[in-house]
Amino acid sequence: MQTSPPPDALDPAGTVTALSATSHALDDLSALPAASGLYAWWAAPDVFAHLPGPAHPTEPGVRLLYVGLAKNLRRTLAGLLLDTEGYQTRRTDRVVLADEDEIRLTAWMHTHLRLTWCLHPAPADAEAAVIAQWAPPMNIAHTTAGPVLDAITAAPRGVQHQRLTPLDP
């Protein structure tokens, strides 16, 4: 990660424009700055086809899934993929994917997700406006009631309630 000088604050429209830049594959993140900002996760329309999301403004082959700092994105992704990928979980101080499935999830993310980012000294100041404009389906705090919200909120619970594999002795 490269270090960048502190960014100037962008208004919401400038933030949306910056997040509309060319997306990067997850294995091509050498330009990802070590600074505060907003991040947008993009994927092809057939990835989680049941989750609607706006198309990327300049890359019609991807659509928006999430904006912000994702502290639970991996768990939500794992929950959404439990049935199709057959992930197994184990219990530590919380329910987590088995080690080999953490590796598989990382590989899945590298294959299917793309990322854009925008430097911002106070990302929380712009996040709500960006989410309100784009309505990304995985931002559950801003998603209205209905099947999309039901699918997203059920995903992490699916990881917790999935059959646990025993820990190695």
Short mmCIF file of C-alpha atoms in Angstrom, two decimals:
data_model
loop_
_atom_site.label_atom_id
_atom_site.label_comp_id
_atom_site.label_asym_id
_atom_site.label_seq_id
_atom_site.Cartn_x
_atom_site.Cartn_y
_atom_site.Cartn_z
CA MET A 1 0.00 0.00 0.00
CA GLN A 2 1.27 3.42 -0.80
CA THR A 3 1.06 6.32 1.61
CA SER A 4 -0.76 9.40 0.38
CA PRO A 5 -0.96 12.93 1.71
CA PRO A 6 -4.19 13.74 3.54
CA PRO A 7 -6.92 14.23 0.95
CA ASP A 8 -9.12 17.27 0.63
CA ALA A 9 -12.74 16.66 1.50
CA LEU A 10 -14.93 15.98 -1.51
CA ASP A 11 -18.59 16.85 -1.60
CA PRO A 12 -20.96 13.87 -2.19
CA ALA A 13 -21.02 14.44 -5.97
CA GLY A 14 -17.21 14.49 -6.09
CA THR A 15 -17.11 11.34 -3.99
CA VAL A 16 -19.50 9.55 -6.37
CA THR A 17 -17.37 10.67 -9.31
CA ALA A 18 -14.22 9.35 -7.63
CA LEU A 19 -15.90 6.02 -6.80
CA SER A 20 -16.97 5.81 -10.47
CA ALA A 21 -13.33 5.49 -11.56
CA THR A 22 -12.04 2.39 -13.27
CA SER A 23 -12.40 -0.58 -10.94
CA HIS A 24 -9.47 -2.72 -9.87
CA ALA A 25 -9.20 -6.47 -9.53
CA LEU A 26 -8.39 -7.52 -5.98
CA ASP A 27 -5.04 -8.87 -7.10
CA ASP A 28 -4.20 -5.44 -8.54
CA LEU A 29 -4.35 -3.30 -5.41
CA SER A 30 -0.83 -1.92 -5.29
CA ALA A 31 -2.30 1.55 -5.80
CA LEU A 32 -4.64 1.22 -2.81
CA PRO A 33 -3.66 4.05 -0.49
CA ALA A 34 -3.11 3.73 3.24
CA ALA A 35 -5.44 6.63 3.99
CA SER A 36 -9.04 7.16 4.98
CA GLY A 37 -11.73 7.04 2.36
CA LEU A 38 -14.71 5.25 0.92
CA TYR A 39 -14.59 1.95 -0.94
CA ALA A 40 -17.01 0.46 -3.45
CA TRP A 41 -17.29 -3.27 -4.21
CA TRP A 42 -18.44 -4.13 -7.74
CA ALA A 43 -19.30 -7.48 -9.41
CA ALA A 44 -20.71 -8.84 -12.63
CA PRO A 45 -24.53 -8.96 -12.78
CA ASP A 46 -24.54 -12.77 -12.52
CA VAL A 47 -22.76 -12.61 -9.14
CA PHE A 48 -25.58 -12.62 -6.58
CA ALA A 49 -28.05 -12.09 -9.42
CA HIS A 50 -30.88 -11.86 -6.84
CA LEU A 51 -29.32 -8.66 -5.44
CA PRO A 52 -30.02 -5.62 -7.59
CA GLY A 53 -27.38 -2.95 -7.79
CA PRO A 54 -26.68 0.01 -10.05
CA ALA A 55 -24.36 -0.47 -13.02
CA HIS A 56 -20.90 1.06 -12.90
CA PRO A 57 -21.07 4.42 -14.71
CA THR A 58 -18.26 3.57 -17.14
CA GLU A 59 -17.90 -0.22 -16.91
CA PRO A 60 -21.20 -1.81 -17.98
CA GLY A 61 -19.95 -5.30 -17.06
CA VAL A 62 -20.10 -4.64 -13.31
CA ARG A 63 -22.66 -3.37 -10.82
CA LEU A 64 -22.40 -2.01 -7.30
CA LEU A 65 -22.77 -4.27 -4.27
CA TYR A 66 -21.44 -2.24 -1.34
CA VAL A 67 -20.08 1.19 -0.35
CA GLY A 68 -18.15 1.97 2.82
CA LEU A 69 -15.76 0.25 5.16
CA ALA A 70 -16.79 -3.38 5.33
CA LYS A 71 -16.04 -4.86 8.70
CA ASN A 72 -18.33 -7.84 8.06
CA LEU A 73 -18.23 -8.13 4.27
CA ARG A 74 -16.40 -11.47 4.32
CA ARG A 75 -18.97 -13.02 6.66
CA THR A 76 -21.86 -11.72 4.57
CA LEU A 77 -20.23 -13.01 1.38
CA ALA A 78 -19.61 -16.38 3.02
CA GLY A 79 -23.24 -16.60 4.12
CA LEU A 80 -24.48 -15.77 0.63
CA LEU A 81 -22.19 -18.48 -0.80
CA LEU A 82 -22.84 -21.28 1.75
CA ASP A 83 -25.17 -23.26 -0.50
CA THR A 84 -23.33 -22.83 -3.79
CA GLU A 85 -19.77 -23.18 -2.46
CA GLY A 86 -20.40 -25.65 0.38
CA TYR A 87 -18.34 -23.73 2.93
CA GLN A 88 -17.82 -25.33 6.33
CA THR A 89 -17.55 -23.44 9.61
CA ARG A 90 -15.85 -23.97 12.93
CA ARG A 91 -16.20 -22.31 16.30
CA THR A 92 -13.42 -20.32 17.92
CA ASP A 93 -14.49 -17.35 20.02
CA ARG A 94 -17.08 -16.94 17.22
CA VAL A 95 -18.23 -18.92 14.20
CA VAL A 96 -15.71 -18.67 11.36
CA LEU A 97 -15.09 -20.43 8.10
CA ALA A 98 -12.84 -23.46 8.20
CA ASP A 99 -9.28 -22.49 7.22
CA GLU A 100 -9.47 -24.06 3.75
CA ASP A 101 -12.76 -22.25 3.10
CA GLU A 102 -11.23 -18.90 4.13
CA ILE A 103 -8.71 -19.55 1.36
CA ARG A 104 -11.51 -20.48 -1.06
CA LEU A 105 -13.48 -17.32 -0.14
CA THR A 106 -10.42 -15.15 -0.77
CA ALA A 107 -9.97 -16.83 -4.17
CA TRP A 108 -13.68 -16.29 -4.92
CA MET A 109 -13.35 -12.59 -4.05
CA HIS A 110 -10.29 -12.25 -6.31
CA THR A 111 -12.20 -13.87 -9.17
CA HIS A 112 -15.56 -12.10 -8.79
CA LEU A 113 -15.14 -8.72 -7.08
CA ARG A 114 -13.69 -5.42 -8.23
CA LEU A 115 -12.91 -2.35 -6.13
CA THR A 116 -12.88 1.41 -6.44
CA TRP A 117 -11.94 3.87 -3.73
CA CYS A 118 -11.98 7.53 -2.95
CA LEU A 119 -9.67 9.30 -0.53
CA HIS A 120 -11.60 11.39 1.96
CA PRO A 121 -10.47 12.84 5.31
CA ALA A 122 -13.91 12.25 6.86
CA PRO A 123 -15.54 9.42 4.88
CA ALA A 124 -18.55 9.23 7.22
CA ASP A 125 -19.48 12.75 6.13
CA ALA A 126 -20.02 11.58 2.54
CA GLU A 127 -21.01 7.93 2.97
CA ALA A 128 -24.74 8.43 3.61
CA ALA A 129 -25.16 10.68 0.56
CA VAL A 130 -23.32 8.21 -1.69
CA ILE A 131 -25.40 5.31 -0.42
CA ALA A 132 -28.61 7.32 -0.80
CA GLN A 133 -27.74 8.07 -4.43
CA TRP A 134 -26.63 4.58 -5.43
CA ALA A 135 -28.57 2.29 -3.02
CA PRO A 136 -26.05 -0.59 -3.00
CA PRO A 137 -27.85 -3.77 -1.92
CA MET A 138 -25.29 -4.93 0.68
CA ASN A 139 -25.49 -1.70 2.70
CA ILE A 140 -28.21 -3.16 4.91
CA ALA A 141 -28.59 -0.15 7.18
CA HIS A 142 -29.87 1.74 4.14
CA THR A 143 -31.83 -1.04 2.42
CA THR A 144 -35.62 -1.00 2.64
CA ALA A 145 -37.60 -3.99 3.88
CA GLY A 146 -38.17 -6.72 1.35
CA PRO A 147 -36.51 -9.75 -0.24
CA VAL A 148 -33.12 -8.08 -0.77
CA LEU A 149 -32.83 -7.06 2.88
CA ASP A 150 -34.06 -10.53 3.94
CA ALA A 151 -31.34 -12.23 1.84
CA ILE A 152 -28.56 -9.98 3.11
CA THR A 153 -29.49 -10.18 6.80
CA ALA A 154 -29.95 -13.96 6.60
CA ALA A 155 -26.49 -14.50 5.09
CA PRO A 156 -24.35 -13.96 8.23
CA ARG A 157 -26.88 -15.93 10.30
CA GLY A 158 -26.47 -18.75 7.78
CA VAL A 159 -22.78 -18.91 8.63
CA GLN A 160 -23.60 -19.05 12.34
CA HIS A 161 -26.27 -21.76 11.96
CA GLN A 162 -24.53 -23.85 9.35
CA ARG A 163 -23.40 -27.29 10.48
CA LEU A 164 -20.15 -26.80 12.39
CA THR A 165 -17.19 -29.05 11.67
CA PRO A 166 -15.34 -30.23 14.75
CA LEU A 167 -12.08 -28.52 15.64
CA ASP A 168 -8.95 -30.59 15.16
CA PRO A 169 -7.80 -32.17 18.42
#
